[in-house]
CSV table of C-alpha atoms and ligand atoms in Angstrom, one decimal:
chain,number,residue,atom,x,y,z
A,1,UNK,CA,-78.8,-54.4,-2.1
A,2,UNK,CA,-75.1,-55.1,-1.2
A,3,UNK,CA,-74.6,-51.7,0.4
A,4,UNK,CA,-76.9,-52.7,3.3
A,5,UNK,CA,-75.2,-56.1,3.6
A,6,UNK,CA,-71.8,-54.5,4.1
A,7,UNK,CA,-73.1,-52.6,7.1
A,8,UNK,CA,-74.9,-55.5,8.7
A,9,UNK,CA,-72.2,-58.1,8.2
A,10,UNK,CA,-72.5,-60.2,11.4
A,11,UNK,CA,-69.5,-61.9,12.8
A,12,UNK,CA,-70.5,-63.3,16.1
A,13,UNK,CA,-70.0,-67.1,16.4
A,14,UNK,CA,-73.2,-69.0,16.9
A,15,UNK,CA,-73.7,-72.1,19.0
A,16,UNK,CA,-74.7,-75.2,16.9
A,17,UNK,CA,-77.9,-75.5,19.1
A,18,UNK,CA,-79.0,-72.0,17.8
A,19,UNK,CA,-78.7,-73.0,14.2
A,20,UNK,CA,-81.6,-74.0,11.9
A,21,UNK,CA,-81.5,-77.4,10.3
A,22,UNK,CA,-80.2,-76.0,7.1
A,23,UNK,CA,-77.4,-74.1,8.9
A,24,UNK,CA,-76.4,-77.2,10.8
A,25,UNK,CA,-76.2,-79.3,7.6
A,26,UNK,CA,-74.2,-76.5,6.0
A,27,UNK,CA,-71.7,-76.4,8.9
A,28,UNK,CA,-71.4,-80.2,8.7
A,29,UNK,CA,-70.5,-79.9,5.0
A,30,UNK,CA,-67.8,-77.3,5.8
A,31,UNK,CA,-66.5,-79.5,8.7
A,32,UNK,CA,-66.2,-82.5,6.3
A,33,UNK,CA,-64.1,-80.4,3.9
A,34,UNK,CA,-66.8,-80.2,1.1
A,35,UNK,CA,-66.5,-77.3,-1.3
A,36,UNK,CA,-69.5,-75.0,-1.4
A,37,UNK,CA,-70.6,-74.0,-4.9
A,38,UNK,CA,-72.6,-71.0,-6.0
A,39,UNK,CA,-76.0,-72.7,-6.4
A,40,UNK,CA,-75.7,-74.5,-3.0
A,41,UNK,CA,-77.7,-73.2,-0.1
A,42,UNK,CA,-75.6,-71.0,2.2
A,43,UNK,CA,-76.3,-68.8,5.2
A,44,UNK,CA,-76.6,-65.1,4.4
A,45,UNK,CA,-73.6,-64.3,6.6
A,46,UNK,CA,-71.4,-66.7,4.7
A,47,UNK,CA,-72.4,-65.0,1.4
A,48,UNK,CA,-71.8,-61.5,2.8
A,49,UNK,CA,-68.5,-62.4,4.3
A,50,UNK,CA,-67.3,-63.9,1.0
A,51,UNK,CA,-68.5,-60.9,-1.1
A,52,UNK,CA,-66.7,-58.6,1.3
A,53,UNK,CA,-63.5,-60.5,1.3
A,54,UNK,CA,-63.4,-61.5,-2.4
A,55,UNK,CA,-64.5,-58.0,-3.4
A,56,UNK,CA,-61.8,-56.4,-1.3
A,57,UNK,CA,-59.3,-58.8,-2.6
A,58,UNK,CA,-60.3,-58.0,-6.3
A,59,UNK,CA,-60.1,-54.2,-5.6
A,60,UNK,CA,-56.6,-54.7,-4.0
A,61,UNK,CA,-55.4,-56.4,-7.2
A,62,UNK,CA,-56.7,-53.5,-9.4
A,63,UNK,CA,-55.5,-50.7,-7.1
A,64,UNK,CA,-52.3,-52.6,-6.6
A,65,UNK,CA,-51.4,-52.0,-10.3
A,66,UNK,CA,-51.0,-48.2,-9.6
A,67,UNK,CA,-47.9,-48.0,-7.5
A,68,UNK,CA,-46.0,-50.4,-9.8
A,69,UNK,CA,-47.5,-49.1,-13.0
A,70,UNK,CA,-45.9,-45.8,-12.0
A,71,UNK,CA,-42.5,-47.3,-12.7
A,72,UNK,CA,-43.1,-49.1,-16.1
A,73,UNK,CA,-41.8,-46.1,-18.1
A,74,UNK,CA,-38.8,-45.7,-15.8
A,75,UNK,CA,-37.6,-49.3,-15.4
A,76,UNK,CA,-33.8,-49.4,-15.7
A,77,UNK,CA,-33.6,-51.9,-18.6
A,78,UNK,CA,-35.8,-53.2,-21.4
A,79,UNK,CA,-35.8,-56.6,-19.7
A,80,UNK,CA,-37.0,-55.1,-16.4
A,81,UNK,CA,-39.6,-53.1,-18.2
A,82,UNK,CA,-41.0,-56.3,-19.9
A,83,UNK,CA,-41.1,-58.2,-16.6
A,84,UNK,CA,-42.8,-55.3,-14.8
A,85,UNK,CA,-45.3,-54.9,-17.6
A,86,UNK,CA,-46.2,-58.6,-17.5
A,87,UNK,CA,-46.5,-58.5,-13.7
A,88,UNK,CA,-48.9,-55.5,-13.7
A,89,UNK,CA,-51.0,-57.2,-16.4
A,90,UNK,CA,-51.1,-60.3,-14.2
A,91,UNK,CA,-52.6,-58.2,-11.4
A,92,UNK,CA,-55.4,-57.1,-13.7
A,93,UNK,CA,-56.1,-60.7,-14.5
A,94,UNK,CA,-56.2,-61.6,-10.8
A,95,UNK,CA,-58.7,-58.8,-10.3
A,96,UNK,CA,-60.9,-60.2,-13.1
A,97,UNK,CA,-60.9,-63.8,-11.8
A,98,UNK,CA,-61.8,-62.5,-8.3
A,99,UNK,CA,-64.6,-60.2,-9.6
A,100,UNK,CA,-66.0,-63.2,-11.5
A,101,UNK,CA,-65.8,-65.4,-8.3
A,102,UNK,CA,-67.7,-62.6,-6.4
A,103,UNK,CA,-70.3,-62.4,-9.2
A,104,UNK,CA,-71.2,-66.1,-8.7
A,105,UNK,CA,-72.5,-64.9,-5.3
A,106,UNK,CA,-75.1,-62.6,-6.8
A,107,UNK,CA,-73.3,-59.2,-6.8
A,108,UNK,CA,-72.3,-57.5,-10.0
A,109,UNK,CA,-68.9,-56.2,-10.8
A,110,UNK,CA,-70.4,-52.7,-11.3
A,111,UNK,CA,-71.9,-52.8,-7.8
A,112,UNK,CA,-68.6,-53.7,-6.3
A,113,UNK,CA,-66.8,-51.0,-8.2
A,114,UNK,CA,-69.4,-48.4,-7.2
A,115,UNK,CA,-68.9,-49.3,-3.6
A,116,UNK,CA,-65.1,-49.0,-3.9
A,117,UNK,CA,-65.4,-45.6,-5.5
A,118,UNK,CA,-67.9,-44.4,-2.9
A,119,UNK,CA,-65.3,-45.4,-0.2
A,120,UNK,CA,-67.7,-48.1,1.2
A,121,UNK,CA,-65.4,-51.0,0.4
A,122,UNK,CA,-61.8,-51.4,1.3
A,123,UNK,CA,-58.7,-52.5,-0.6
A,124,UNK,CA,-55.4,-53.5,0.9
A,125,UNK,CA,-53.7,-50.9,3.1
A,126,UNK,CA,-50.3,-51.5,1.5
A,127,UNK,CA,-51.3,-49.7,-1.7
A,128,UNK,CA,-51.7,-46.4,0.0
A,129,UNK,CA,-47.9,-46.1,0.3
A,130,UNK,CA,-45.8,-44.4,-2.4
A,131,UNK,CA,-43.2,-46.0,-4.7
A,132,UNK,CA,-40.5,-43.4,-4.5
A,133,UNK,CA,-37.8,-45.1,-6.6
A,134,UNK,CA,-36.9,-48.3,-8.4
A,135,UNK,CA,-35.9,-50.2,-5.2
A,136,UNK,CA,-39.5,-49.9,-4.1
A,137,UNK,CA,-40.5,-52.1,-7.0
A,138,UNK,CA,-38.0,-54.7,-5.7
A,139,UNK,CA,-39.4,-54.4,-2.2
A,140,UNK,CA,-43.0,-54.7,-3.3
A,141,UNK,CA,-42.2,-57.9,-5.2
A,142,UNK,CA,-40.2,-59.4,-2.4
A,143,UNK,CA,-42.3,-58.3,0.6
A,144,UNK,CA,-45.8,-57.4,-0.7
A,145,UNK,CA,-46.1,-60.3,-3.0
A,146,UNK,CA,-44.3,-62.5,-0.4
A,147,UNK,CA,-47.0,-61.5,2.1
A,148,UNK,CA,-49.7,-62.0,-0.4
A,149,UNK,CA,-48.5,-65.6,-1.2
A,150,UNK,CA,-48.4,-66.4,2.5
A,151,UNK,CA,-52.0,-65.3,2.8
A,152,UNK,CA,-53.2,-66.8,-0.4
A,153,UNK,CA,-51.6,-70.3,-0.5
A,154,UNK,CA,-54.0,-71.4,2.4
A,155,UNK,CA,-56.9,-69.7,0.5
A,156,UNK,CA,-56.5,-72.4,-2.2
A,157,UNK,CA,-58.2,-74.6,0.4
A,158,UNK,CA,-61.0,-72.1,1.3
A,159,UNK,CA,-64.5,-73.6,1.4
A,160,UNK,CA,-66.0,-71.6,-1.5
A,161,UNK,CA,-65.2,-73.4,-4.7
A,162,UNK,CA,-64.8,-70.5,-7.2
A,163,UNK,CA,-62.6,-68.6,-4.8
A,164,UNK,CA,-60.4,-71.6,-4.1
A,165,UNK,CA,-60.0,-72.3,-7.8
A,166,UNK,CA,-59.2,-68.7,-8.6
A,167,UNK,CA,-56.4,-68.8,-5.9
A,168,UNK,CA,-54.6,-71.8,-7.6
A,169,UNK,CA,-53.7,-69.8,-10.7
A,170,UNK,CA,-53.2,-66.5,-8.7
A,171,UNK,CA,-50.7,-68.2,-6.4
A,172,UNK,CA,-48.6,-69.6,-9.3
A,173,UNK,CA,-48.3,-66.1,-10.8
A,174,UNK,CA,-47.6,-64.5,-7.4
A,175,UNK,CA,-44.6,-66.8,-6.9
A,176,UNK,CA,-43.1,-65.4,-10.1
A,177,UNK,CA,-43.8,-61.9,-8.8
A,178,UNK,CA,-42.1,-62.6,-5.6
A,179,UNK,CA,-39.0,-64.0,-7.3
A,180,UNK,CA,-38.7,-61.0,-9.6
A,181,UNK,CA,-38.8,-58.7,-6.6
A,182,UNK,CA,-36.2,-60.7,-4.8
A,183,UNK,CA,-34.0,-60.6,-7.9
A,184,UNK,CA,-34.2,-56.8,-8.1
A,185,UNK,CA,-33.3,-56.6,-4.4
A,186,UNK,CA,-30.4,-59.0,-4.9
A,187,UNK,CA,-29.0,-57.0,-7.8
A,188,UNK,CA,-29.2,-53.8,-5.8
A,189,UNK,CA,-27.9,-55.2,-2.5
A,190,UNK,CA,-24.9,-56.5,-4.4
A,191,UNK,CA,-24.4,-53.4,-6.4
A,192,UNK,CA,-22.7,-50.1,-5.6
A,193,UNK,CA,-23.0,-48.4,-2.2
A,194,UNK,CA,-25.7,-46.1,-3.4
A,195,UNK,CA,-27.8,-49.1,-4.8
A,196,UNK,CA,-27.4,-50.9,-1.4
A,197,UNK,CA,-28.5,-47.8,0.4
A,198,UNK,CA,-31.6,-47.6,-1.8
A,199,UNK,CA,-32.4,-51.3,-1.2
A,200,UNK,CA,-32.1,-50.8,2.6
A,201,UNK,CA,-34.2,-47.6,2.5
A,202,UNK,CA,-37.0,-49.5,0.6
A,203,UNK,CA,-36.9,-52.3,3.1
A,204,UNK,CA,-37.1,-49.7,6.0
A,205,UNK,CA,-40.2,-48.1,4.5
A,206,UNK,CA,-42.0,-51.3,3.3
A,207,UNK,CA,-41.4,-53.6,6.3
A,208,UNK,CA,-44.1,-52.5,8.7
A,209,UNK,CA,-46.7,-51.8,6.0
A,210,UNK,CA,-46.1,-55.3,4.8
A,211,UNK,CA,-46.8,-56.7,8.2
A,212,UNK,CA,-50.0,-54.8,8.3
A,213,UNK,CA,-51.2,-56.6,5.2
A,214,UNK,CA,-52.2,-59.6,7.3
A,215,UNK,CA,-54.8,-57.5,9.1
A,216,UNK,CA,-55.1,-56.4,12.8
A,217,UNK,CA,-53.9,-58.6,15.6
A,218,UNK,CA,-56.1,-61.6,16.5
A,219,UNK,CA,-57.4,-59.7,19.5
A,220,UNK,CA,-58.7,-56.9,17.2
A,221,UNK,CA,-59.8,-59.0,14.3
A,222,UNK,CA,-63.6,-58.7,13.9
A,223,UNK,CA,-64.2,-61.5,11.4
A,224,UNK,CA,-61.6,-64.2,12.0
A,225,UNK,CA,-63.5,-66.4,14.4
A,226,UNK,CA,-66.6,-66.8,12.1
A,227,UNK,CA,-64.5,-66.8,8.9
A,228,UNK,CA,-62.4,-69.7,10.3
A,229,UNK,CA,-65.4,-71.6,11.4
A,230,UNK,CA,-66.7,-71.4,7.8
A,231,UNK,CA,-63.2,-72.1,6.5
A,232,UNK,CA,-63.3,-68.9,4.5
A,233,UNK,CA,-60.0,-68.1,6.3
A,234,UNK,CA,-57.7,-71.0,7.2
A,235,UNK,CA,-55.3,-69.2,9.5
A,236,UNK,CA,-55.5,-66.3,11.9
A,237,UNK,CA,-53.9,-62.9,11.0
A,238,UNK,CA,-51.2,-63.4,13.6
A,239,UNK,CA,-50.3,-66.9,12.5
A,240,UNK,CA,-49.7,-65.8,8.9
A,241,UNK,CA,-47.8,-62.7,10.1
A,242,UNK,CA,-45.5,-64.9,12.1
A,243,UNK,CA,-44.9,-67.3,9.2
A,244,UNK,CA,-44.1,-64.3,7.0
A,245,UNK,CA,-41.5,-63.0,9.4
A,246,UNK,CA,-40.0,-66.5,9.8
A,247,UNK,CA,-39.7,-66.8,6.1
A,248,UNK,CA,-38.4,-63.3,5.3
A,249,UNK,CA,-35.8,-62.7,8.1
A,250,UNK,CA,-33.3,-65.2,6.6
A,251,UNK,CA,-33.9,-63.8,3.1
A,252,UNK,CA,-33.0,-60.3,4.4
A,253,UNK,CA,-29.8,-61.9,6.0
A,254,UNK,CA,-29.0,-63.5,2.6
A,255,UNK,CA,-29.3,-60.1,1.0
A,256,UNK,CA,-27.1,-58.5,3.6
A,257,UNK,CA,-30.0,-56.1,4.5
A,258,UNK,CA,-31.2,-55.2,8.0
A,259,UNK,CA,-34.9,-55.5,8.9
A,260,UNK,CA,-35.7,-52.3,10.8
A,261,UNK,CA,-36.6,-54.0,14.1
A,262,UNK,CA,-34.2,-54.0,17.1
A,263,UNK,CA,-36.4,-56.7,18.7
A,264,UNK,CA,-36.1,-59.1,15.8
A,265,UNK,CA,-34.4,-62.3,17.0
A,266,UNK,CA,-34.9,-66.1,16.7
A,267,UNK,CA,-36.7,-67.6,19.7
A,268,UNK,CA,-35.6,-71.2,20.1
A,269,UNK,CA,-38.5,-72.0,22.5
A,270,UNK,CA,-41.3,-70.9,20.2
A,271,UNK,CA,-39.4,-72.0,17.0
A,272,UNK,CA,-40.0,-68.6,15.4
A,273,UNK,CA,-38.8,-65.0,15.4
A,274,UNK,CA,-39.8,-62.5,18.1
A,275,UNK,CA,-40.6,-59.2,16.4
A,276,UNK,CA,-42.1,-55.8,17.0
A,277,UNK,CA,-45.8,-55.1,16.1
A,278,UNK,CA,-46.5,-52.5,13.5
A,279,UNK,CA,-47.9,-49.2,14.5
A,280,UNK,CA,-51.6,-50.1,14.7
A,281,UNK,CA,-52.7,-46.5,14.9
A,282,UNK,CA,-51.1,-45.8,11.6
A,283,UNK,CA,-52.9,-48.9,10.2
A,284,UNK,CA,-56.3,-47.8,11.3
A,285,UNK,CA,-55.6,-44.2,10.0
A,286,UNK,CA,-54.8,-45.7,6.6
A,287,UNK,CA,-58.0,-47.7,6.7
A,288,UNK,CA,-59.9,-44.5,7.4
A,289,UNK,CA,-58.5,-43.0,4.3
A,290,UNK,CA,-55.7,-41.0,5.8
A,291,UNK,CA,-52.7,-42.9,4.4
A,292,UNK,CA,-50.1,-41.1,2.3
A,293,UNK,CA,-51.7,-42.0,-1.0
A,294,UNK,CA,-55.4,-42.9,-0.3
A,295,UNK,CA,-56.8,-39.9,-2.1
A,296,UNK,CA,-54.5,-40.3,-5.1
A,297,UNK,CA,-55.2,-44.0,-5.5
A,298,UNK,CA,-59.0,-43.7,-5.3
A,299,UNK,CA,-58.9,-40.6,-7.5
A,300,UNK,CA,-56.9,-42.5,-10.2
A,301,UNK,CA,-59.4,-45.4,-10.2
A,302,UNK,CA,-62.4,-43.1,-10.4
A,303,UNK,CA,-60.8,-41.2,-13.3
A,304,UNK,CA,-59.9,-44.5,-15.1
A,305,UNK,CA,-63.6,-45.6,-14.7
A,306,UNK,CA,-65.0,-42.3,-16.0
A,307,UNK,CA,-62.5,-42.1,-18.9
A,308,UNK,CA,-63.4,-45.7,-19.9
A,309,UNK,CA,-67.1,-45.0,-20.1
A,310,UNK,CA,-67.1,-44.6,-23.9
A,311,UNK,CA,-65.4,-48.1,-24.3
A,312,UNK,CA,-68.1,-49.7,-22.1
A,313,UNK,CA,-70.9,-47.9,-24.0
A,314,UNK,CA,-69.4,-48.9,-27.4
A,315,UNK,CA,-69.2,-52.6,-26.3
A,316,UNK,CA,-72.7,-52.6,-25.0
A,317,UNK,CA,-74.1,-50.9,-28.2
A,318,UNK,CA,-72.5,-53.7,-30.2
A,319,UNK,CA,-73.8,-56.4,-27.9
A,320,UNK,CA,-77.3,-55.0,-28.0
A,321,UNK,CA,-77.2,-54.8,-31.8
A,322,UNK,CA,-76.2,-58.5,-31.9
A,323,UNK,CA,-79.0,-59.4,-29.5
A,324,UNK,CA,-81.8,-57.8,-31.6
A,325,UNK,CA,-80.5,-59.2,-35.0
A,326,UNK,CA,-82.9,-61.9,-36.3
A,327,UNK,CA,-81.5,-65.4,-35.8
A,328,UNK,CA,-81.7,-66.3,-39.6
A,329,UNK,CA,-79.4,-63.4,-40.6
B,401,LIG,N1,-56.0,-53.5,4.4
B,401,LIG,O1,-61.5,-58.8,11.0
B,401,LIG,P1,-60.4,-58.6,10.2
B,401,LIG,C1,-52.0,-58.4,-3.6
B,401,LIG,C2,-60.0,-54.7,7.4
B,401,LIG,S1,-53.4,-57.9,-3.0
B,401,LIG,C3,-57.2,-53.0,4.4
B,401,LIG,O2,-59.1,-59.3,10.5
B,401,LIG,P2,-60.7,-60.2,7.8
B,401,LIG,C4,-51.2,-57.7,-4.6
B,401,LIG,C5,-61.0,-55.8,7.2
B,401,LIG,O3,-61.4,-55.8,5.8
B,401,LIG,C6,-53.6,-58.6,-1.4
B,401,LIG,N2,-58.2,-53.4,5.2
B,401,LIG,O4,-60.8,-58.9,8.6
B,401,LIG,C7,-51.8,-57.0,-5.6
B,401,LIG,C8,-62.0,-55.5,8.2
B,401,LIG,O5,-62.8,-54.4,7.7
B,401,LIG,P3,-64.3,-54.5,7.2
B,401,LIG,C9,-55.0,-58.6,-0.9
B,401,LIG,C10,-57.9,-54.5,6.1
B,401,LIG,O6,-61.4,-60.0,6.5
B,401,LIG,C11,-51.1,-56.3,-6.5
B,401,LIG,C12,-61.2,-55.0,9.3
B,401,LIG,O7,-60.0,-54.5,8.8
B,401,LIG,N3,-55.2,-59.9,-0.3
B,401,LIG,O8,-51.6,-59.4,-3.1
B,401,LIG,O9,-61.1,-61.4,8.5
B,401,LIG,C13,-49.7,-56.3,-6.4
B,401,LIG,C14,-61.0,-56.0,10.4
B,401,LIG,O10,-60.1,-57.0,10.0
B,401,LIG,C15,-56.6,-55.0,6.1
B,401,LIG,C16,-56.4,-60.2,0.2
B,401,LIG,O11,-57.3,-59.4,0.1
B,401,LIG,C17,-55.6,-54.5,5.2
B,401,LIG,N4,-54.4,-55.0,5.2
B,401,LIG,O12,-59.1,-60.4,7.5
B,401,LIG,C18,-49.1,-57.0,-5.5
B,401,LIG,C19,-56.5,-61.6,0.8
B,401,LIG,N5,-56.6,-56.0,7.1
B,401,LIG,O13,-64.2,-55.4,5.9
B,401,LIG,C20,-49.8,-57.8,-4.5
B,401,LIG,C21,-57.9,-62.0,1.2
B,401,LIG,C22,-57.9,-56.0,7.6
B,401,LIG,O14,-65.1,-55.2,8.2
B,401,LIG,N6,-58.3,-61.3,2.4
B,401,LIG,N7,-58.6,-55.1,7.0
B,401,LIG,O15,-64.8,-53.1,6.9
B,401,LIG,C23,-58.0,-61.8,3.6
B,401,LIG,O16,-57.3,-62.8,3.8
B,401,LIG,C24,-58.6,-61.0,4.8
B,401,LIG,O17,-59.7,-60.2,4.3
B,401,LIG,C25,-57.6,-60.2,5.6
B,401,LIG,C26,-58.4,-59.4,6.7
B,401,LIG,C27,-56.5,-61.0,6.2
B,401,LIG,C28,-57.0,-59.1,4.7
């Protein structure tokens, strides 16, 4: 059912005069700031947009475990290992809250996972880049989780109740994730010359992919207008990207690292930094499956799903046995 919905997802904004009475009443609820709950009436497009966004968000959390999980066995100290292990487990938890939120809209977790594995649903572009050394773990926490928080804090006010509530806990955990990444970068930036060089190199490689996390520029964004009218999204992609640069540039100064952008400078008039756009061709190539790690990431998820089949079967066998046992027993 959902496979067709993905393809037909409409995003054109409709005039209020073209809306049915139900749609008008729905839009009024959104405009008043009411939360929409799973059993409430909602337009098909609203449901589809949420399933797409929440599903992609859930997939991102799960696929996002892979680049960092790669470094658990090689963390430099026991303390760093314990912290990274907890962070990667948190990401699994975020994925589960989000799959549950999507399920309240009438799509099953298995359906969503099937679409991911078939390449019909996306996950965040950022996770198609490799983690080459320990500094990358610092850069991911600092920049990737930093970008995630910038995007997710406003989503706590999104109009769909289960999504908004899931975001509250996720944001608390993401703040810790961002701090641990910044802490790694601080240790490295204040360490030996080699460590500083590694920290700078990780910033050089992760800066533009982090800017891409906010999605294409507002001119290219297909869904923003309708999603904002429905308060599924609270800000445009460019607004959040600007806020992220404004927040991160002083942090890079504090670390004594240089953001790899010759155009980056404070613009007094606009009250924000001017900065260079990422290479959007690269972004769209990554979305098409041609990033450095797309095949590896999807392959790892499919393998994990296949290898876990016996666990799912075992759990189901037990559940079915419980279900057919007479109540008196
Ligand atoms: N990567 O019309 P647009 C994390 C797609 S995980 C891939 O602007 P929209 C973390 C977009 O889906 C962070 N695809 O779309 C985890 C659309 O394609 P479809 C994940 C992207 O939805 C572990 C097309 O481009 N966060 O934090 O209005 C460790 C046109 O774009 C991307 C979320 O998912 C991208 N970067 O806006 C550490 C947050 N950008 O679907 C950290 C929730 C765009 O039509 N999601 N596309 O085929 C959102 O806020 C929005 O979905 C986006 C995009 C801002 C991402």
